[in-house]
PDB file of C-alpha atoms in Angstrom:
ATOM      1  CA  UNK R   1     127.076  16.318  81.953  1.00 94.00           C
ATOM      2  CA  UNK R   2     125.956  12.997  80.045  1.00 97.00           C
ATOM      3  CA  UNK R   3     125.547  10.049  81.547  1.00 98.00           C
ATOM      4  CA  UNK R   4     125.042   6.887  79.535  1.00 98.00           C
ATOM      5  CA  UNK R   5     123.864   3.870  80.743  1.00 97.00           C
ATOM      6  CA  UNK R   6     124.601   0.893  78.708  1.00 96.00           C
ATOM      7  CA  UNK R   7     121.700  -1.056  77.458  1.00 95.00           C
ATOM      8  CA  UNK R   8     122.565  -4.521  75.914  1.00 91.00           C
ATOM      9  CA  UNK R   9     119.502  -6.582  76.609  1.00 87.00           C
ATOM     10  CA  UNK R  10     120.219  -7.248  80.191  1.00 80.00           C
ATOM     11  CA  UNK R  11     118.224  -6.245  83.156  1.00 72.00           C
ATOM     12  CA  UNK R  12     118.424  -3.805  86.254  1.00 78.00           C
ATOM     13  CA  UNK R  13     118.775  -0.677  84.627  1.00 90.00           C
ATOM     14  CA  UNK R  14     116.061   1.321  85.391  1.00 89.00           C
ATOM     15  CA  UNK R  15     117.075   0.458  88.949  1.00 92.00           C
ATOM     16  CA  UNK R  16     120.523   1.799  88.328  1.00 95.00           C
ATOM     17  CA  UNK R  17     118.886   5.034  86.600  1.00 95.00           C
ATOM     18  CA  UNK R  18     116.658   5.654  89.587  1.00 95.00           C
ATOM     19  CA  UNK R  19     119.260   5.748  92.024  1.00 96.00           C
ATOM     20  CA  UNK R  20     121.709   7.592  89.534  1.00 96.00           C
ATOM     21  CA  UNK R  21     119.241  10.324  89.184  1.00 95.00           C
ATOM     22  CA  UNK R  22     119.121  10.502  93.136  1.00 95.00           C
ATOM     23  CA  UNK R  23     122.470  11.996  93.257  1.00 96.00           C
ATOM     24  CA  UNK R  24     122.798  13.502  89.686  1.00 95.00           C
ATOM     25  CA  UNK R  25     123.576  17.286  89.686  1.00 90.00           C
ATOM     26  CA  UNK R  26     120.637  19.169  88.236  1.00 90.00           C
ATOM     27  CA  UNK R  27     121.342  20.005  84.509  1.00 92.00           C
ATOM     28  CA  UNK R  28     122.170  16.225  84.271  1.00 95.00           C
ATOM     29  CA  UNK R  29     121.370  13.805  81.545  1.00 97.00           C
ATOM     30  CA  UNK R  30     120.986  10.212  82.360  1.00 96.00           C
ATOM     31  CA  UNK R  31     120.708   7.783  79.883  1.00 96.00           C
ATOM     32  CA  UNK R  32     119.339   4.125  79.178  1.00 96.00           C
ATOM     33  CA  UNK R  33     120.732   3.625  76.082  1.00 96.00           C
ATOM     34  CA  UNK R  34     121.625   0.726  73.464  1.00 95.00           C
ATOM     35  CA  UNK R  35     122.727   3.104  70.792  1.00 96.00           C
ATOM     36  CA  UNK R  36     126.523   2.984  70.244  1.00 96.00           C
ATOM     37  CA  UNK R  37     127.003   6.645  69.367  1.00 97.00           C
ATOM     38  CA  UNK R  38     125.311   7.546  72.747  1.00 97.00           C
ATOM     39  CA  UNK R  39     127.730   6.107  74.598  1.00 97.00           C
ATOM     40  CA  UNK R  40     130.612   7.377  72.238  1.00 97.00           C
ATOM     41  CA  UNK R  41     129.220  11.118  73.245  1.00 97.00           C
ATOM     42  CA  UNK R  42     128.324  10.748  76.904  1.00 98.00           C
ATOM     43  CA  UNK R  43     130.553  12.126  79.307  1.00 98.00           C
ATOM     44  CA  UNK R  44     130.622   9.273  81.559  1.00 98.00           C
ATOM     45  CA  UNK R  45     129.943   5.301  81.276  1.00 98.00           C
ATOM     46  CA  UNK R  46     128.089   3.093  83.404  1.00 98.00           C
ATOM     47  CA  UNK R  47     128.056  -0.682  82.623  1.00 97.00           C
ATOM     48  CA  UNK R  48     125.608  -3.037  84.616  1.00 94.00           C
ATOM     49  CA  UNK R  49     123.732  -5.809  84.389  1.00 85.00           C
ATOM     50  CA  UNK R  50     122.414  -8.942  85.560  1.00 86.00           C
ATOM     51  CA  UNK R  51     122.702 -12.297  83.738  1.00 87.00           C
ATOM     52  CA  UNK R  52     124.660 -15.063  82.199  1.00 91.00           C
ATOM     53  CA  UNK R  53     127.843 -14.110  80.929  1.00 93.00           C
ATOM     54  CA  UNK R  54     127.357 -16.157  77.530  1.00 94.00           C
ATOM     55  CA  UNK R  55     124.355 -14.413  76.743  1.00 93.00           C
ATOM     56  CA  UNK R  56     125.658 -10.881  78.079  1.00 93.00           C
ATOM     57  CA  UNK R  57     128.449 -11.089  76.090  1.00 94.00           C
ATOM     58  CA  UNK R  58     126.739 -12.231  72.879  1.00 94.00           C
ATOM     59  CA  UNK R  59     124.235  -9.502  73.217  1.00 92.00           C
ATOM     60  CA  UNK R  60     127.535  -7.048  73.655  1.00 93.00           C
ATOM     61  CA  UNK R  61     128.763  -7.693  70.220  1.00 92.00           C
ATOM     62  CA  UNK R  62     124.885  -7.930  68.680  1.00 92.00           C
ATOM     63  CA  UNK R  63     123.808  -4.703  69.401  1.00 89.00           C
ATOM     64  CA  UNK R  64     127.015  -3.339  68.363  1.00 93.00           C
ATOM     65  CA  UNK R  65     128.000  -1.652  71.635  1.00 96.00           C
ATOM     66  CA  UNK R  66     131.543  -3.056  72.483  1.00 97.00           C
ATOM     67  CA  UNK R  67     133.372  -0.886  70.479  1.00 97.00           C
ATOM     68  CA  UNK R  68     131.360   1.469  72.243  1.00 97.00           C
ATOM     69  CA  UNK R  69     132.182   0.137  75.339  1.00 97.00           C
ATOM     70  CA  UNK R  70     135.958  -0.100  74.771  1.00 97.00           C
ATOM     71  CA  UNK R  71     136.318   3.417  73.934  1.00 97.00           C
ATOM     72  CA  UNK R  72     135.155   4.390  77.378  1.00 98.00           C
ATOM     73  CA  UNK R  73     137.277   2.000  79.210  1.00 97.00           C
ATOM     74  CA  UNK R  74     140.249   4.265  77.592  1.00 96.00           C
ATOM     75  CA  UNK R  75     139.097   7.613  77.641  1.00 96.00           C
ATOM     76  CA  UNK R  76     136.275   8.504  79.983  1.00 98.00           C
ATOM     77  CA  UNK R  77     134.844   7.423  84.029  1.00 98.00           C
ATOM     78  CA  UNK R  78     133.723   4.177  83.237  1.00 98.00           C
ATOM     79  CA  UNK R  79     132.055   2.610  86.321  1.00 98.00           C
ATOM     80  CA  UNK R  80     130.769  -1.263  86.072  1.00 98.00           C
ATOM     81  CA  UNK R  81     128.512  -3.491  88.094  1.00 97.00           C
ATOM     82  CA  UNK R  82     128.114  -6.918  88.662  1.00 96.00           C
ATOM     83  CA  UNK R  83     128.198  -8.829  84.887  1.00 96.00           C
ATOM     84  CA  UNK R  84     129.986  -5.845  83.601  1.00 96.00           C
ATOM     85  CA  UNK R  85     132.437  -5.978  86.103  1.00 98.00           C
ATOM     86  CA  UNK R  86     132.726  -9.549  84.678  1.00 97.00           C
ATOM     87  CA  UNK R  87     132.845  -8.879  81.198  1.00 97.00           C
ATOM     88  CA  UNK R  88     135.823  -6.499  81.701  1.00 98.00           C
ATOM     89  CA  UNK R  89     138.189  -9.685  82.295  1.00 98.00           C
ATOM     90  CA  UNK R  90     139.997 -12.674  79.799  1.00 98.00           C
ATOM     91  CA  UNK R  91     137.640 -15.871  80.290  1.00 98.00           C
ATOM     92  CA  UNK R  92     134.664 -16.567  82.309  1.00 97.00           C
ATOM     93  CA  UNK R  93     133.942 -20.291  83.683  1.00 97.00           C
ATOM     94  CA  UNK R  94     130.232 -19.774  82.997  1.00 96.00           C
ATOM     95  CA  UNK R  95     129.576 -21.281  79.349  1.00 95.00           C
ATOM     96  CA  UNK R  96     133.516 -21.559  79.132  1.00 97.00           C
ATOM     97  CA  UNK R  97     133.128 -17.820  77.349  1.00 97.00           C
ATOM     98  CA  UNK R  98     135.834 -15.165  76.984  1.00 97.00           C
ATOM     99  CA  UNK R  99     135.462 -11.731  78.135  1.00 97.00           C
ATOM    100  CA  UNK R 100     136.460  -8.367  76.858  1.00 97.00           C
ATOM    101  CA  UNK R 101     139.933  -9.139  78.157  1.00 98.00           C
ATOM    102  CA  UNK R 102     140.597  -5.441  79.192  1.00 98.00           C
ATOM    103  CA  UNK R 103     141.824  -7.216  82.542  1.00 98.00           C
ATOM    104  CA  UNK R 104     143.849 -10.021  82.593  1.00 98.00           C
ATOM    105  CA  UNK R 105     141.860 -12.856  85.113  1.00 98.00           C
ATOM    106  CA  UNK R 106     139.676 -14.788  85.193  1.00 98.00           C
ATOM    107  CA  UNK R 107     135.892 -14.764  86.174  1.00 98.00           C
ATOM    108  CA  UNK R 108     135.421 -18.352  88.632  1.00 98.00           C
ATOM    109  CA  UNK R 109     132.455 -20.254  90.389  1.00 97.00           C
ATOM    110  CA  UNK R 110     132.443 -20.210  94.155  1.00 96.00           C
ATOM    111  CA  UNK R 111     133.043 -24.043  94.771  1.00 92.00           C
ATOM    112  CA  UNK R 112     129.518 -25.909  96.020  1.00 88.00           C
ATOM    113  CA  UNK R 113     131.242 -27.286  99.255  1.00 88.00           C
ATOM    114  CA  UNK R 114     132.373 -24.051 100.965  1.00 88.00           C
ATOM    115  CA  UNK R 115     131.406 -23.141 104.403  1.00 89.00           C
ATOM    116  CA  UNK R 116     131.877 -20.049 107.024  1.00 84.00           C
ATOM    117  CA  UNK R 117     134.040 -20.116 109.993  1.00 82.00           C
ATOM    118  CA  UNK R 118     131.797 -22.179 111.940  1.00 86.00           C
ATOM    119  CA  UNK R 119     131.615 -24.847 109.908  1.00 86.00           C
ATOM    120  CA  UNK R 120     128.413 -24.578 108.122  1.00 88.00           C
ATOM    121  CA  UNK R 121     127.393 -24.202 103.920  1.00 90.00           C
ATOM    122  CA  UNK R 122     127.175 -21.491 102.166  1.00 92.00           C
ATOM    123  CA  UNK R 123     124.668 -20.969  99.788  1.00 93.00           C
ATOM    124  CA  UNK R 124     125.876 -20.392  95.991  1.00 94.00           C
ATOM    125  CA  UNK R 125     124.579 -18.040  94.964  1.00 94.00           C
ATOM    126  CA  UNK R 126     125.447 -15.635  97.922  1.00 94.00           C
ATOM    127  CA  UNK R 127     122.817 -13.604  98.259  1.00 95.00           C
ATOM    128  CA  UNK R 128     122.193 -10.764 100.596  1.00 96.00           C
ATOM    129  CA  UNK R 129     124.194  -8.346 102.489  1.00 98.00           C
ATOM    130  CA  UNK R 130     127.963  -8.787 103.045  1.00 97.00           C
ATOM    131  CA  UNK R 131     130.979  -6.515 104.488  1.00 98.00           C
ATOM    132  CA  UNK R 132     133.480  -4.883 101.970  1.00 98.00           C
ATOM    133  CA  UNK R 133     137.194  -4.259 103.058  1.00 98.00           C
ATOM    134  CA  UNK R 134     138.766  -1.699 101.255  1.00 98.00           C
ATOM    135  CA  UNK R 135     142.071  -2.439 100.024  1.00 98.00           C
ATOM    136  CA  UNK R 136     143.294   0.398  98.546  1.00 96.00           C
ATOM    137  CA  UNK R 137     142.295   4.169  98.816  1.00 97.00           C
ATOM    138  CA  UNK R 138     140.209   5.280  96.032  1.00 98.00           C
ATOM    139  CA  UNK R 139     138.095   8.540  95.620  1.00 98.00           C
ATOM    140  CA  UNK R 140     135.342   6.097  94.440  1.00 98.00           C
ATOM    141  CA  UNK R 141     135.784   5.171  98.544  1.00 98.00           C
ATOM    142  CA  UNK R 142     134.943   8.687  99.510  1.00 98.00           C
ATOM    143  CA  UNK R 143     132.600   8.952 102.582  1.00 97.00           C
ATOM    144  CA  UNK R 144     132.095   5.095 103.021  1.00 98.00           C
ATOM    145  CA  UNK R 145     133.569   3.405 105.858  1.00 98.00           C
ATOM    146  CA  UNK R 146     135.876   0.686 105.322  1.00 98.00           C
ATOM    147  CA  UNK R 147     133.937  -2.883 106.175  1.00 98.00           C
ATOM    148  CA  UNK R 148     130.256  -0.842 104.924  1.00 98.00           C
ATOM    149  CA  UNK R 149     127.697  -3.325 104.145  1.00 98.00           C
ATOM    150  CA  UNK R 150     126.921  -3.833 100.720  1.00 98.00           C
ATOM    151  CA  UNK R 151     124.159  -6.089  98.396  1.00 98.00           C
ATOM    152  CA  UNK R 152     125.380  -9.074  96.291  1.00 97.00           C
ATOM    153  CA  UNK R 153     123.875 -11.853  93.798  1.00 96.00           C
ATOM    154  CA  UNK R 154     126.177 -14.200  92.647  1.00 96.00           C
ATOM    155  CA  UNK R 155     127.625 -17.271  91.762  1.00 96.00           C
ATOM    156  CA  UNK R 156     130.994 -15.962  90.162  1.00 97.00           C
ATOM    157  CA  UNK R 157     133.583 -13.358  90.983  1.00 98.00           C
ATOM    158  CA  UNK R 158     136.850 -11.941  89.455  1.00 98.00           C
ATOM    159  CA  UNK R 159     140.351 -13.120  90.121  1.00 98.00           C
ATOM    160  CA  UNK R 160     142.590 -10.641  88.769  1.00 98.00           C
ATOM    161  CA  UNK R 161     146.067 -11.674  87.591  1.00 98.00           C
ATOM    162  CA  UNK R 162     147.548  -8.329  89.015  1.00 98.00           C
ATOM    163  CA  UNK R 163     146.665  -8.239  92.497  1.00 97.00           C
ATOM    164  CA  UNK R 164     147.022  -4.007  92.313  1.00 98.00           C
ATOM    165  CA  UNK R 165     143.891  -3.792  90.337  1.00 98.00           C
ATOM    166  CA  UNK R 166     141.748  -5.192  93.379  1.00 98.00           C
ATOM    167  CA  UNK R 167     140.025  -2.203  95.409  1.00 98.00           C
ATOM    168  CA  UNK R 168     138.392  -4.509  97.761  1.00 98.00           C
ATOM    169  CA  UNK R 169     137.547  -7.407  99.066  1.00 98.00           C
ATOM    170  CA  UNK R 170     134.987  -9.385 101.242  1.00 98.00           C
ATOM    171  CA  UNK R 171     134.680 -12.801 103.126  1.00 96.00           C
ATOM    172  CA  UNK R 172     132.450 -15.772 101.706  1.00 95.00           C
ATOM    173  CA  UNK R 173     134.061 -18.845 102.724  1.00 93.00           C
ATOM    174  CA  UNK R 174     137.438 -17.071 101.745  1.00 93.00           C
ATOM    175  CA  UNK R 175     138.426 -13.807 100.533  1.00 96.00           C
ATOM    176  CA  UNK R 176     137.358 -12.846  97.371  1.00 97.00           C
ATOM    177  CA  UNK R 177     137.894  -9.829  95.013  1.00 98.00           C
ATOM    178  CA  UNK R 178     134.376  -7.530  94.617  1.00 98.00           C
ATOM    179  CA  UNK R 179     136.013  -4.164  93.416  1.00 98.00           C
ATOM    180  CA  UNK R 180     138.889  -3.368  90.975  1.00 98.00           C
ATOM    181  CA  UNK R 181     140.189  -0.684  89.737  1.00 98.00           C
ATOM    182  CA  UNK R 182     142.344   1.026  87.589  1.00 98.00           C
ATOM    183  CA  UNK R 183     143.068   4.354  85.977  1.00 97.00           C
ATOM    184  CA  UNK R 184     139.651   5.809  85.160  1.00 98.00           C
ATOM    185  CA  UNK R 185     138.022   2.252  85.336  1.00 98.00           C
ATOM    186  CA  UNK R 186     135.963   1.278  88.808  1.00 98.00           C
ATOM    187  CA  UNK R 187     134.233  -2.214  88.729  1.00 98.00           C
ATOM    188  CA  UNK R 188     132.081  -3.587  91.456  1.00 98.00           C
ATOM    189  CA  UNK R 189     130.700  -7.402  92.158  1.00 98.00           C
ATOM    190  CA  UNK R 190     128.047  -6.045  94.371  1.00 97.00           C
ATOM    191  CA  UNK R 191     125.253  -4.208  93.597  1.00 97.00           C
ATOM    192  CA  UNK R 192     125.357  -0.387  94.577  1.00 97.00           C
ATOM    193  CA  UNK R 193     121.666   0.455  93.583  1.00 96.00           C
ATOM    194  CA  UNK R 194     120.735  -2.221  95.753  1.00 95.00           C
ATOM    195  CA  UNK R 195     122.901  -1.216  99.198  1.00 97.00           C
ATOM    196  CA  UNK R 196     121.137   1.790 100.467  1.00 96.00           C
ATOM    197  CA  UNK R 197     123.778   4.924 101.978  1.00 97.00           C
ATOM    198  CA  UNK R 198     126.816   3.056 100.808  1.00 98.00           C
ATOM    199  CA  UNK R 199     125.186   2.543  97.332  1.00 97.00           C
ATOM    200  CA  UNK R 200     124.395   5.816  96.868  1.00 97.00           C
ATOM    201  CA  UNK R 201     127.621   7.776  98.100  1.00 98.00           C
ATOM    202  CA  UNK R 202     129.419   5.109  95.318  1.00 98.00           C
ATOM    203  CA  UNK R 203     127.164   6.466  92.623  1.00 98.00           C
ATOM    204  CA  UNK R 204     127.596  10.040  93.986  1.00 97.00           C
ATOM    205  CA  UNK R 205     131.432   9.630  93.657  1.00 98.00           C
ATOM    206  CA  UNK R 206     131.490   8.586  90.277  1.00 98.00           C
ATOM    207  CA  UNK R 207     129.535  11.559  88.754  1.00 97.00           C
ATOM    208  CA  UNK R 208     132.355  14.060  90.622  1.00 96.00           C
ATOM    209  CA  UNK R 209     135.352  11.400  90.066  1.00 97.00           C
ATOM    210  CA  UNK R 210     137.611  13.041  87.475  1.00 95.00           C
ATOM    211  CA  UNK R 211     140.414  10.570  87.276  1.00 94.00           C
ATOM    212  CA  UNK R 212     144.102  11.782  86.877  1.00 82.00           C
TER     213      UNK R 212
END
């Protein structure tokens, strides 16, 4: 089995790569890669990343790799993170930039004056641990307890136009969307490589998820 990586000039891959080869199957191949035919022959896609969406975006179509990238989304696991869950939707409020548009949404700020249930601000970015609700059953889900703790960064998040493709949800001020899904496409806000057990069982699903 071949497991590619996407490279396009963003950061936190070798993170992802570690923890990938954690749970890999021996006999695997993982792969950092920003070579458009490597992703075109690996088995199964991972898309992550850390960054502005103007600049990930830009660096998307540079290097060549969204062709690349769109081919997966239709015919093989694909599995993004963070930015690349992002990039997967129509328009992005951050640099007013569009996405790939494979999802139909939007990708919105978290609003400067929010607060929690007692009253007090919240920090944008959130950083740090939060709770995810699962709102749908998913094999992606498999072994992870419904409210596990996960690690996020960010200022942004998703809001899908078809409220089917959201997998799950937490609470920052209000409910908002940090895993969609949809055929053999999984998409997280959070950061799996980052959230210990949880993180790992989610990578450990997606190298035995064969979608139907």
């Amino acid at each position: 089995m071949r497991i590619a990586i996407v490279d396009y000039g963003s950061g936190n891959l070798r993170s992802v790569s570690k923890v990938v080869e954690k749970v890999a199957p021996l006999g695997t191949t993982i792969e950092v890669t920003a070579l458009p035919e490597n992703v075109m022959k690996a088995d199964r896609v991972i898309f992550p990343g850390q960054g502005a969406m103007p600049d990930c975006i830009a660096n998307l179509r540079r290097t060549g790799l969204e062709e690349a990238v769109r081919d997966a989304v239709k015919n093989k696991p694909f599995f993004a993170v963070c930015i690349g869950e992002q990039m997967l939707f129509t328009h992005s409020e951050e640099g007013d930039v569009g996405g790939l548009d494979i999802f139909k949404g939007n990708v919105v700020r978290f609003p400067s004056n929010q607060t929690d249930l007692s009253g007090a601000r919240l920090k944008v970015p959130q950083m740090g641990w939060n709770r995810v609700s699962q709102r749908i059953p998913h094999r992606m889900w498999n072994g992870i307890s419904d409210g596990a703790w996960f690690y996020f960064v960010h200022s942004y998040y998703v809001v899908p136009e078809d409220p089917s493709l959201i997998a799950g949800v937490t609470f920052y001020g209000k409910e908002v969307t940090v895993a969609v899904a949809k055929d053999n496409v999984f998409a997280t806000q959070f950061h799996p490589e980052k959230s210990a057990a949880a993180g790992l069982a989610l990578y450990a699903n997606f190298l035995t998820w064969n979608p139907d």
